[in-house]
XYZ file of C-alpha atoms in Angstrom:
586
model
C -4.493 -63.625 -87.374
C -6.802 -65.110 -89.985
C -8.084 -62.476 -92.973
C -10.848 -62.822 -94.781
C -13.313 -65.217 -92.241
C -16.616 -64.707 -92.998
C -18.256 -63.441 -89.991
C -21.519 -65.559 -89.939
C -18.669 -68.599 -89.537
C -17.152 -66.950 -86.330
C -17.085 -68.453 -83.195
C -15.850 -66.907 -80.411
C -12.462 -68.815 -78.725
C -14.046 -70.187 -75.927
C -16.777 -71.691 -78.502
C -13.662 -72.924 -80.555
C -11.615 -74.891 -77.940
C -15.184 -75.674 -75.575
C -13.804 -79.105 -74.487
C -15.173 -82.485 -76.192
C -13.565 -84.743 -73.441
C -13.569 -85.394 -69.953
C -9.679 -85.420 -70.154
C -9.382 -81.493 -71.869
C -11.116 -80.505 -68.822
C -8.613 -78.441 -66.883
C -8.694 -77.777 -63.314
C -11.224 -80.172 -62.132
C -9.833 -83.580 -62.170
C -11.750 -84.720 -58.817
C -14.968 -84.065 -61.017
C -13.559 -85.697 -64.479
C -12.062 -88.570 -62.915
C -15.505 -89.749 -60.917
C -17.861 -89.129 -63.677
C -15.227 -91.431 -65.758
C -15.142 -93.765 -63.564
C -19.558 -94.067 -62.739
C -19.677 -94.048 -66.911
C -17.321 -97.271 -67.263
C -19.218 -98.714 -64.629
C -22.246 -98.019 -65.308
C -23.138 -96.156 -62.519
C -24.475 -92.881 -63.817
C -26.905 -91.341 -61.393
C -30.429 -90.101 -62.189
C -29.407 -86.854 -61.214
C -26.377 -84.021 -61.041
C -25.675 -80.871 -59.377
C -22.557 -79.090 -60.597
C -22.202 -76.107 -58.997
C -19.264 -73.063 -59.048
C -17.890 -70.194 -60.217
C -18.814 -69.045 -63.914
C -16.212 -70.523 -66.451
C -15.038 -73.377 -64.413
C -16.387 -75.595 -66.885
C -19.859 -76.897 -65.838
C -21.597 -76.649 -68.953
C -18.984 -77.838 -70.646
C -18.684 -81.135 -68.570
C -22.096 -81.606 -68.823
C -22.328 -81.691 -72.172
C -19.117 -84.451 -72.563
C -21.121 -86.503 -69.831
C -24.459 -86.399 -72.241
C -22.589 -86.975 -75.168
C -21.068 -90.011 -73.136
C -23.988 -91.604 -71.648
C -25.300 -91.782 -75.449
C -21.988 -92.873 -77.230
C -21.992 -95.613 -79.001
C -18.353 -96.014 -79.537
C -17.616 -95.229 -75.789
C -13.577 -95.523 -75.123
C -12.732 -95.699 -71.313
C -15.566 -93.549 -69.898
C -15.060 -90.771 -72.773
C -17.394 -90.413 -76.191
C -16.039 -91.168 -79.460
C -17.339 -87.840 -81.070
C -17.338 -89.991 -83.893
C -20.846 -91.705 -84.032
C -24.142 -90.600 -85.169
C -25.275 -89.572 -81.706
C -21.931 -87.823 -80.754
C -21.600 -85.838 -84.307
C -25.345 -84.731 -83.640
C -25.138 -83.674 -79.949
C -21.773 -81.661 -81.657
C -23.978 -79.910 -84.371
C -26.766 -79.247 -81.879
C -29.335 -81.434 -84.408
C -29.734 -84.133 -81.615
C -33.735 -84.635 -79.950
C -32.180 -86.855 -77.178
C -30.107 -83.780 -75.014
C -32.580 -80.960 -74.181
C -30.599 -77.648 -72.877
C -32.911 -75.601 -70.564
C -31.958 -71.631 -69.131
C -33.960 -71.471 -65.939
C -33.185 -67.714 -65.984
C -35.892 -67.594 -68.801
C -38.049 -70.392 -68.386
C -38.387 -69.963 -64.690
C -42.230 -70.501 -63.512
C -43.931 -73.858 -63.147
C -45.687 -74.120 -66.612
C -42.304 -74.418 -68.248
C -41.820 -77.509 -65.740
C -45.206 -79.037 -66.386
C -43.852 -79.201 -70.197
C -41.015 -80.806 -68.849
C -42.916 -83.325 -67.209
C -44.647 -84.117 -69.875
C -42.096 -84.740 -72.057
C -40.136 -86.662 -70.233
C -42.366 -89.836 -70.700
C -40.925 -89.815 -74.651
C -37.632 -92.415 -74.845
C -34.440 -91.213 -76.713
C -34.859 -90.965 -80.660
C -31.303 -92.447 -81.032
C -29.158 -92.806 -77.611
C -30.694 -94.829 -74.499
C -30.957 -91.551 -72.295
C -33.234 -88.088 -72.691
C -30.640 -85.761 -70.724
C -32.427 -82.302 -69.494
C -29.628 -79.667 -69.108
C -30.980 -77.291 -66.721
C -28.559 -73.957 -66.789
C -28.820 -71.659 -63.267
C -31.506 -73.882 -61.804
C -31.755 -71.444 -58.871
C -33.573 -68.832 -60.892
C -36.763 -71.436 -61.135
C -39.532 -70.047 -58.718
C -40.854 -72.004 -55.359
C -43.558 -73.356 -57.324
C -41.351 -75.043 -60.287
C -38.891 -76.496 -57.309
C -42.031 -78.001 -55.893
C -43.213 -79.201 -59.006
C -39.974 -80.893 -60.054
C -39.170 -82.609 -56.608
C -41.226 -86.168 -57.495
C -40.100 -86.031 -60.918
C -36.168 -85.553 -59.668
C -36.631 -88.101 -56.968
C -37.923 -90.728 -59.160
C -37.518 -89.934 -63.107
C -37.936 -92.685 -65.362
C -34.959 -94.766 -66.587
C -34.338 -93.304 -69.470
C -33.565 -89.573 -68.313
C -30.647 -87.868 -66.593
C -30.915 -84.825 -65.042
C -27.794 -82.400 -65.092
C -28.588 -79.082 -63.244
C -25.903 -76.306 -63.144
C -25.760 -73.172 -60.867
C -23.413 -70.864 -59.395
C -25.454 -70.140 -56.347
C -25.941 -73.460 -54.660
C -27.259 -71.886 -51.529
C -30.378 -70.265 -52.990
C -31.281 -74.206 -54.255
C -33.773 -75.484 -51.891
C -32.461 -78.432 -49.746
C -35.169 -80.913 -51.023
C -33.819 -80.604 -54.719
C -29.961 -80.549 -53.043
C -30.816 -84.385 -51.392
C -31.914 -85.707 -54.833
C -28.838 -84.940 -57.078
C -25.088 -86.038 -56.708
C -23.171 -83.011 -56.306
C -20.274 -81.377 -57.493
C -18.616 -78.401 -56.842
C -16.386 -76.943 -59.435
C -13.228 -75.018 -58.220
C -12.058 -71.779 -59.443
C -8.784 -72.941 -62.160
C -5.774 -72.286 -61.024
C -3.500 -69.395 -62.616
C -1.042 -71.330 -63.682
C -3.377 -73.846 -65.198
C -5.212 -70.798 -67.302
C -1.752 -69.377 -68.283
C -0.707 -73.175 -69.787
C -4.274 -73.359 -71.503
C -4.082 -69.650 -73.327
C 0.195 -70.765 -74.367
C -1.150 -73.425 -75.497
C -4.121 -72.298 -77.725
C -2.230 -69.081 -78.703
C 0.751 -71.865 -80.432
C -1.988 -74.217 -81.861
C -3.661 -71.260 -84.024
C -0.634 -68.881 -84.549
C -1.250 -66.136 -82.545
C 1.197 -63.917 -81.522
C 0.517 -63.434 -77.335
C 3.646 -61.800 -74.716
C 4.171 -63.469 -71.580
C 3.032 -60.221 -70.111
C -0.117 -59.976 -71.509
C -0.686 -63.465 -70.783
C 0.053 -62.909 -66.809
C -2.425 -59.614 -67.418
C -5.354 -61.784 -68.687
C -4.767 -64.047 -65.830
C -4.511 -61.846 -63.320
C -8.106 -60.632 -64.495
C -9.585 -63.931 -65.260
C -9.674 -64.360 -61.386
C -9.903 -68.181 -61.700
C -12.354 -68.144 -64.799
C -11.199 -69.459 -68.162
C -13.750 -68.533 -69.724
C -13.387 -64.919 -68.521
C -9.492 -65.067 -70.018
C -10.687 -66.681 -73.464
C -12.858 -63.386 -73.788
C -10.494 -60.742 -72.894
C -7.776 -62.553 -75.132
C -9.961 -62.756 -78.067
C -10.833 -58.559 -77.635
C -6.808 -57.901 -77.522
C -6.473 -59.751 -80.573
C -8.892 -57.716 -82.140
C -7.498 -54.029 -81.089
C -3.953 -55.673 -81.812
C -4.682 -56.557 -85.215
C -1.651 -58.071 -86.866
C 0.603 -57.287 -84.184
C 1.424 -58.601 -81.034
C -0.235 -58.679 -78.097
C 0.876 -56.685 -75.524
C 0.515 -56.535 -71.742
C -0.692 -52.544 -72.724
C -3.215 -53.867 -74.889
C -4.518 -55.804 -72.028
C -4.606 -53.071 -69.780
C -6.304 -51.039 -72.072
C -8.874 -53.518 -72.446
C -9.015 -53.863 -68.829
C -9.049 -50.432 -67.110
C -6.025 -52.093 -65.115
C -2.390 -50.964 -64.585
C 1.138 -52.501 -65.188
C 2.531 -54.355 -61.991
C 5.447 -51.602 -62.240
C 2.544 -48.798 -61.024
C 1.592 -50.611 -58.073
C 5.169 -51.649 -56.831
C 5.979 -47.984 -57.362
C 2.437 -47.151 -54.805
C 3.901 -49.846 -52.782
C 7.710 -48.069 -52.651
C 6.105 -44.422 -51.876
C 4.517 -45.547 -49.174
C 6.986 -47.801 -47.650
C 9.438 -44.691 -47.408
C 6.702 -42.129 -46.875
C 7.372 -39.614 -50.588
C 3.546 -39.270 -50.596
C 4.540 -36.584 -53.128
C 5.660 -39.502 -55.650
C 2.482 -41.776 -54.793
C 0.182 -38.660 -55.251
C 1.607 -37.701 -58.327
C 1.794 -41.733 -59.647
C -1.915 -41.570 -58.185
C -2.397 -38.440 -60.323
C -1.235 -39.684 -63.803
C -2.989 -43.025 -63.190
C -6.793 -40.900 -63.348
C -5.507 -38.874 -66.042
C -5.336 -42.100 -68.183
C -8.794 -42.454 -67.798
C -8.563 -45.761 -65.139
C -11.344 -46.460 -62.422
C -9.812 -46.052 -58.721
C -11.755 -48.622 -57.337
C -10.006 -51.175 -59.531
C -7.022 -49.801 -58.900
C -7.802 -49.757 -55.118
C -8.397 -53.745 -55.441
C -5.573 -54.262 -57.655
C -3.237 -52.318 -55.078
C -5.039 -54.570 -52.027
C -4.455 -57.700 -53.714
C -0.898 -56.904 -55.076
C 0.326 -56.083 -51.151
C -1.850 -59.625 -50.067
C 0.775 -61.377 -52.788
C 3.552 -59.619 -51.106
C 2.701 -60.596 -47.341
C 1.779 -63.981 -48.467
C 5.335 -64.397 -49.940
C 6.553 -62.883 -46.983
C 4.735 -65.119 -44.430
C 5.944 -68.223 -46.793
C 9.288 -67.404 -46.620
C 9.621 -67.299 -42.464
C 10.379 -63.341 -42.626
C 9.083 -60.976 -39.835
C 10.800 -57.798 -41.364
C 13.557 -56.836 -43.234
C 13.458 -56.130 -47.674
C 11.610 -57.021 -49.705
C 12.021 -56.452 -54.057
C 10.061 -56.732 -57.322
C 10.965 -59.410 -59.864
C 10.699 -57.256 -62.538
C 13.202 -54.776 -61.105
C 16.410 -55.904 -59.939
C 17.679 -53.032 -58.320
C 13.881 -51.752 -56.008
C 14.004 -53.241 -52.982
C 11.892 -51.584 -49.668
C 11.964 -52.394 -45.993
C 8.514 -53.680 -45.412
C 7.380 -55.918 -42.162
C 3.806 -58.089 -42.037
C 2.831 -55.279 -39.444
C 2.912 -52.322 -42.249
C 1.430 -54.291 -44.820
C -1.433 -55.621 -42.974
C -1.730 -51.832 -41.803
C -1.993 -51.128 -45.019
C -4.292 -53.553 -46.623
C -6.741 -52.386 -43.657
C -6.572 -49.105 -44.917
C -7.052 -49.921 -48.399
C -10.112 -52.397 -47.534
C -11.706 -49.832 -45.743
C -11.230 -47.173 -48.032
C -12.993 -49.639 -51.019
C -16.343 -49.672 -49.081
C -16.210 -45.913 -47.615
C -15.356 -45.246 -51.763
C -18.256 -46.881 -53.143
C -20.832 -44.636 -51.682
C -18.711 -41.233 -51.917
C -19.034 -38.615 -54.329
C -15.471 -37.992 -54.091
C -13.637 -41.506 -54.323
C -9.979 -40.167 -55.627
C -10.360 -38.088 -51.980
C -10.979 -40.764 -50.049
C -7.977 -43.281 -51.972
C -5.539 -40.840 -51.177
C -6.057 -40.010 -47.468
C -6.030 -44.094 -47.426
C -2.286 -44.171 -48.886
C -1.261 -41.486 -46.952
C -2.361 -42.545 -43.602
C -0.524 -45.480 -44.676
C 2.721 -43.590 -45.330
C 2.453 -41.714 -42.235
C 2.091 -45.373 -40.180
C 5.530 -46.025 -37.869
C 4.868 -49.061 -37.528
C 8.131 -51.027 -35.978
C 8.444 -54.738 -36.098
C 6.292 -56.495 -32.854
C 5.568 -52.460 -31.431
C 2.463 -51.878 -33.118
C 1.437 -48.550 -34.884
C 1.081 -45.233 -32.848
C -2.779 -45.619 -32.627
C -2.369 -49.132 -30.856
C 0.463 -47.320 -28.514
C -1.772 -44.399 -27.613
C -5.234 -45.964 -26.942
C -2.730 -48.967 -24.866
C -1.402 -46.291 -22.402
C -4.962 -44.953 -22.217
C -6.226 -48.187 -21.612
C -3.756 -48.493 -18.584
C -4.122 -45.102 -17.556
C -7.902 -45.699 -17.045
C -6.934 -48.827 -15.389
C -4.587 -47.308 -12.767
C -6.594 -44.167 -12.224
C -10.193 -46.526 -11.941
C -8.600 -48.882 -8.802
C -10.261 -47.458 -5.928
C -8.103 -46.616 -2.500
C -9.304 -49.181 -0.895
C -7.649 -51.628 -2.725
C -4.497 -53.998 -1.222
C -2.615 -52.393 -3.881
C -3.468 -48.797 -3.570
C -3.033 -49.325 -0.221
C 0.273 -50.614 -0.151
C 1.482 -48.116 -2.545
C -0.086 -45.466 -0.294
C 2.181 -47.077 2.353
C 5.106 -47.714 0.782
C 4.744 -43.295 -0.092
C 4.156 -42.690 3.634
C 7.247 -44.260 4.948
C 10.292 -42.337 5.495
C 13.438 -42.744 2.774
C 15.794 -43.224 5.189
C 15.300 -44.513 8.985
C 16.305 -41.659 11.349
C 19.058 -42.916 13.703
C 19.191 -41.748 17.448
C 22.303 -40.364 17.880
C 22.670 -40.723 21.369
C 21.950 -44.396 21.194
C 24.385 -46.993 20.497
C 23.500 -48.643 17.122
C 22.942 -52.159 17.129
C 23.125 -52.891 20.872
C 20.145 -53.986 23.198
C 19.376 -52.677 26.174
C 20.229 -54.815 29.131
C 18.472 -54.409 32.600
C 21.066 -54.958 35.765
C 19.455 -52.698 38.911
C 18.982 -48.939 38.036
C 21.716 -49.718 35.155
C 20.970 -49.692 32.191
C 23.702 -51.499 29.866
C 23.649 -52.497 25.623
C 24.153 -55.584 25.088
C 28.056 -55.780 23.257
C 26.397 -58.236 19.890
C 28.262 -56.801 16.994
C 26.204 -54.565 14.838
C 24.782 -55.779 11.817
C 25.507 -53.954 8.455
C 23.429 -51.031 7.358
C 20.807 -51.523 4.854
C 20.912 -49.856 1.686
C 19.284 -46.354 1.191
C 16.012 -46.799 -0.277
C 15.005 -44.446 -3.322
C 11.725 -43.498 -3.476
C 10.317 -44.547 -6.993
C 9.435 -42.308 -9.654
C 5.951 -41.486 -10.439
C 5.627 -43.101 -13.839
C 7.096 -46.469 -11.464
C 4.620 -46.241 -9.299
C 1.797 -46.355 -11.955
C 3.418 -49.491 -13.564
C 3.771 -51.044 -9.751
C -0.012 -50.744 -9.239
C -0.855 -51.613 -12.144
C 0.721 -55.010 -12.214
C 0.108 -55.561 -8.637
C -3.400 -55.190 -9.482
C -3.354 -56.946 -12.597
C -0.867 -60.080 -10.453
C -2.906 -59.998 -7.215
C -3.245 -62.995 -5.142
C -6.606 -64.263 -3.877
C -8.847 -61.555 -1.750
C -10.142 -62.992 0.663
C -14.010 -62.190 2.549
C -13.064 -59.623 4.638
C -11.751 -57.174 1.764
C -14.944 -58.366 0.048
C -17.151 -57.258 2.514
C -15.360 -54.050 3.801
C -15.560 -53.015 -0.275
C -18.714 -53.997 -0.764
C -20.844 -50.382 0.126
C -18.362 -48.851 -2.314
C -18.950 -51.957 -4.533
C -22.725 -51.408 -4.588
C -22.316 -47.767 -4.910
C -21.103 -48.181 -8.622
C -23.577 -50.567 -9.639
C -26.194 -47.966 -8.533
C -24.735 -45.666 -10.811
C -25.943 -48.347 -14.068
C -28.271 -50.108 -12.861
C -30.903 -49.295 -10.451
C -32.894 -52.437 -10.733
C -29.937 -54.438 -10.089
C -28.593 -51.931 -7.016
C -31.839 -52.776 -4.997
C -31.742 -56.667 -6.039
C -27.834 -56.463 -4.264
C -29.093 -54.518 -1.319
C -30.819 -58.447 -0.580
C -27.550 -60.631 -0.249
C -24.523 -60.566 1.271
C -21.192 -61.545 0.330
C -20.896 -65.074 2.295
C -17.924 -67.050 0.893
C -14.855 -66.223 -1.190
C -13.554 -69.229 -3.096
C -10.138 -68.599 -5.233
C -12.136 -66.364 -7.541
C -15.663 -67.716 -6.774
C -17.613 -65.333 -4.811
C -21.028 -66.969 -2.725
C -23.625 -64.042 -2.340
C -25.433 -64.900 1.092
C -29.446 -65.164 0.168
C -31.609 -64.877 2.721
C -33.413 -68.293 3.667
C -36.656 -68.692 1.288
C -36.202 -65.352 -0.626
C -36.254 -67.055 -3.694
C -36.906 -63.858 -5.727
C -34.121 -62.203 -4.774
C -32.162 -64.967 -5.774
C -33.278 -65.453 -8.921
C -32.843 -61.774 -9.702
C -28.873 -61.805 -8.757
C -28.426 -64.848 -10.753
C -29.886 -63.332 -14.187
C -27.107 -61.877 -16.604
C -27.160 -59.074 -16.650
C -27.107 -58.376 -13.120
C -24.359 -61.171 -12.976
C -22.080 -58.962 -15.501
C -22.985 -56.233 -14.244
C -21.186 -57.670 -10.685
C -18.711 -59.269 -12.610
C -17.524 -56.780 -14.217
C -17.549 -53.613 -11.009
C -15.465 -56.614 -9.300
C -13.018 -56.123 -11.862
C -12.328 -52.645 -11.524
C -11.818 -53.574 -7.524
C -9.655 -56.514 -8.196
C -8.534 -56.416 -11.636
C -9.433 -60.073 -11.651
C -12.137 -62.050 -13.340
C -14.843 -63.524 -10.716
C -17.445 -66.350 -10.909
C -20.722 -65.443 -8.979
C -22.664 -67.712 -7.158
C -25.692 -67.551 -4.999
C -26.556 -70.165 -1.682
C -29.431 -69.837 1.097
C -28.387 -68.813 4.492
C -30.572 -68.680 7.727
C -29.302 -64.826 8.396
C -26.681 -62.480 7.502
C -23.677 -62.277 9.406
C -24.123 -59.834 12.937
C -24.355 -56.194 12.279
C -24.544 -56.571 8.183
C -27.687 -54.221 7.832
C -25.185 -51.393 9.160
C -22.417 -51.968 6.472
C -24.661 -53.521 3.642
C -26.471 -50.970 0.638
C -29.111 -49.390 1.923
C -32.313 -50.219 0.647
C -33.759 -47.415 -2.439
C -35.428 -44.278 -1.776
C -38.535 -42.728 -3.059
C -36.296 -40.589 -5.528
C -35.045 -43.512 -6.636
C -38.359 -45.649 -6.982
C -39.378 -43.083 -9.133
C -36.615 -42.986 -11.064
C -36.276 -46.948 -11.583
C -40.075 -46.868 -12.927
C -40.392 -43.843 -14.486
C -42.939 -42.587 -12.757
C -44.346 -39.292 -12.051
C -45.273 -38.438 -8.648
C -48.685 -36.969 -7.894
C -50.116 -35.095 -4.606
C -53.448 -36.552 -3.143
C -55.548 -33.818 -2.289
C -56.592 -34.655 1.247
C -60.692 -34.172 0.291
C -60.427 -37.367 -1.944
C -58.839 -39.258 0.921
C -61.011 -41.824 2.189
């Protein structure tokens, strides 16, 4: 490191290397390479928009395009930095390129100023360029002031504006500017940039601490120019370390969370807790470790999924010899877990409590490759015992079960009775007719209970099409359960009929001219409401329809739902009953 700097000389790194071309621009060449190409050209708009993360480089671009757009010794779309205008917009002594923080000059006076400024031509350059930093802190009132002034500026200005909230921009001021969205840079890209910095100025930087700073930058540059030049400081003359980064950082060394990630893949809680334990003891915040530890097991399904495997081992690059048996299934598990935890964590008193039931209802997951974990198992056979035990009796296949229980295991066989032979009539004799016998079936088990269950289920789930007849005979039962949710939509049912059964379509009969009643089966939620008690009948989905018929077929009123009572009435409106005293009558 460099002794003896005077400290009102200082700049910070990212000040130091702060691009002066288009081309040192890293991680954005869709942006460089189209400004370049509108400066040779001469096809600079009135207007920009560069919006993205922070340290992605938009201020910095915007100042190489102002100092462009004013270079006199322009060289293939980039300035010279060599002219009077270029050394002056480098010293920050220039009139002609006007920086603006909308985060402090926010309300519409400050625009006024602007607009009345803007009328003044460049002092040395041919363009006035307004720099306006997180435009989408200005108020309603400066956006409406600056819309005619945007839309139509005079020739000699450029606007720039720069944001990392594009959204909150209002779409009037987003039609007026070209825009350009800045990506987050790349890790590797960062990693190259800080090598190469760290060998230009003698600095002595591990790879280690290098992947730390990255892997805390989070796509920022900016980010990893300030966290490298605080480990240079606490380093002092020596090296700096991946520790010194994580003491910077509150983090933890990749080691920590592959050992997390090997405690839990062969459920020693004891070693996570204990890992889990020392880690708080050191002073580090769990919910960065909790979003270190989610995005660390992200990398490792990612590589997984990349690499075609389903299952099987999986090992840390930094330790030849650890290798776990993880599966997508367990880590995704897992990750859930940890995700959850993060938001239950950020409003508990007790956040270590609530990280460590996290990892160890991970650890105590089974979760085998394509079964599922044991929750998913359980609430599936739930889900089909509530199926099998909701089919009502009346169903084909209840009913054939039912049948298939009532008939004998074995046929009895009439002893006295040859086997096989018919009867043939000759007088008062009676003779058997000499055709061989055929072969004896096989003996048919009864199946076992849990069989049977499975049987209905699938014939219920597999069933052909009903057709109007099993409809109709169901359909007292069928209204029956609808009473039980819906009232309202009980006594709108009690109206039609089942008329026609297409495939799965089923045509409600409406009486002729009853339009009402028609338009009250056909709203939604009477509709799903239908749709979905059909189900539990059928175990099949069913469109409803609704036609006009002159009458309902003979002897309906007997079979259909019977029309509501008073209890009911009452119950429907919530209403309270009151006695007349007979006095007031008349």
């Amino acid at each position: 490191m460099v002794k003896g700097v005077n400290a009102l000389s200082y700049l910070a790194l990212y000040r130091q290397w702060r691009p002066k071309l288009l081309s040192e621009i890293v991680g954005q060449k869709h942006v460089t390479e189209t400004l370049r190409n509108a400066i040779i050209s001469g096809r600079v708009s009135h207007a920009y928009l560069f919006c993205g993360p922070r340290g992605t480089g938009k201020t910095s671009t915007a100042k190489v395009l102002a100092r462009a757009v004013n270079c006199s010794g322009q060289e293939r779309g980039e300035p010279c930095n060599q002219c009077q205008n270029c050394r002056e917009a480098l010293s920050g002594a220039t009139m002609d390129i006007i920086e603006i923080d909308a985060a402090s000059n926010r309300g519409i006076d400050e625009i006024r100023d602007l607009k009345e400024n803007i009328k003044y031509f460049p002092s040395l350059g041919c363009r006035r360029v307004y720099i306006v930093d997180e435009v989408h802190m200005l108020t309603s009132e400066a956006f409406n002031a600056l819309l005619k002034t945007l839309e139509e500026p005079p020739a000699h200005v450029l606007f720039i504006l720069a944001t990392t909230e594009p959204h909150k921009v209002p779409l009037t001021i987003l039609s007026r500017c070209q825009r350009f969205d800045f990506r987050p840079i790349p890790d590797e890209i960062i990693a190259g940039r800080l090598e190469e910095v760290a060998a230009k100025s003698d600095l002595k930087v591990d790879s280690g601490a290098i992947k730390a700073i990255v892997r805390a930058a989070g796509g920022s540059l900016r980010d990893a120019f300030s966290v490298l030049d605080q480990a240079l400081l606490l380093s002092g003359d020596a090296a700096v370390t991946d520790d010194v980064v994580h003491g910077i950082l509150g983090t933890v060394r990749e080691e920590a969370l592959w050992e997390i990630t090997r405690g839990i893949a062969e459920k020693n809680m004891p070693q996570v807790l204990s890992l889990i334990g020392r880690i708080v003891t050191e002073g580090k915040d769990l919910h960065l470790l909790a979003a270190e530890l989610t995005e660390f097991l992200r990398g490792l399904l990612v590589s997984m999924l990349a690499s075609g495997q389903t299952g099987g081992s999986a090992s840390y690059a930094g330790d030849n010899n650890s290798a776990v048996i993880l599966n997508p299934d367990r880590l995704m598990r897992t990750i859930d877990l940890l995700v959850e935890a993060e938001q239950v964590m950020k409003r508990s008193s007790h956040p270590r409590v609530v990280f460590e039931l996290a990892l160890i209802r991970a650890g105590r997951e089974a979760v085998a490759t394509g079964a599922g974990s044991l929750d998913e198992l359980c609430a599936r056979i739930e889900r089909l015992e509530q199926a099998v035990m909701s089919t009502p009796d009346s169903t084909p296949a209840r009913q054939k079960n039912k049948q298939v229980q009532d008939t004998p295991a074995v046929a009895e066989v009439v002893a006295d009775k040859p086997v096989g032979k018919k009867p043939v009539i000759e007088g008062n004799t009676i003779k058997y007719d000499a055709t061989p016998p055929k072969k004896p079936g096989r003996r048919v088990e009864e199946p076992a209970a849990a069989d049977k269950a499975v049987a209905v289920e699938e014939k219920a789930v597999n069933a052909a099409l009903y057709d109007l007849a099993q409809i109709q005979k169901w359909w007292p039962d069928l209204l029956q359960m609808v009473k039980k949710n819906s009232l309202a939509a009980y006594n709108y049912l009690c109206q039609v009929w089942p008329a026609e059964v297409k495939e799965h379509c089923l045509v409600l009969g409406v009486p002729e001219g009853d339009v009402f009643s028609r338009q009250m089966v056909e709203e939604a939620a009477t509709r799903e409401l239908l749709t979905q008690t059909l189900y539990s009948f059928t175990r099949s989905n069913w469109q409803i329809r609704c036609n006009f018929y002159q009458a309902p077929p003979p002897n309906w009123e007997e079979r259909g739902g019977q029309q509501l009572d008073c209890t009911d009435t009452i119950s429907l409106f919530q209403a309270e009953e009151i006695a007349v005293d007979e006095d007031t009558k008349g």
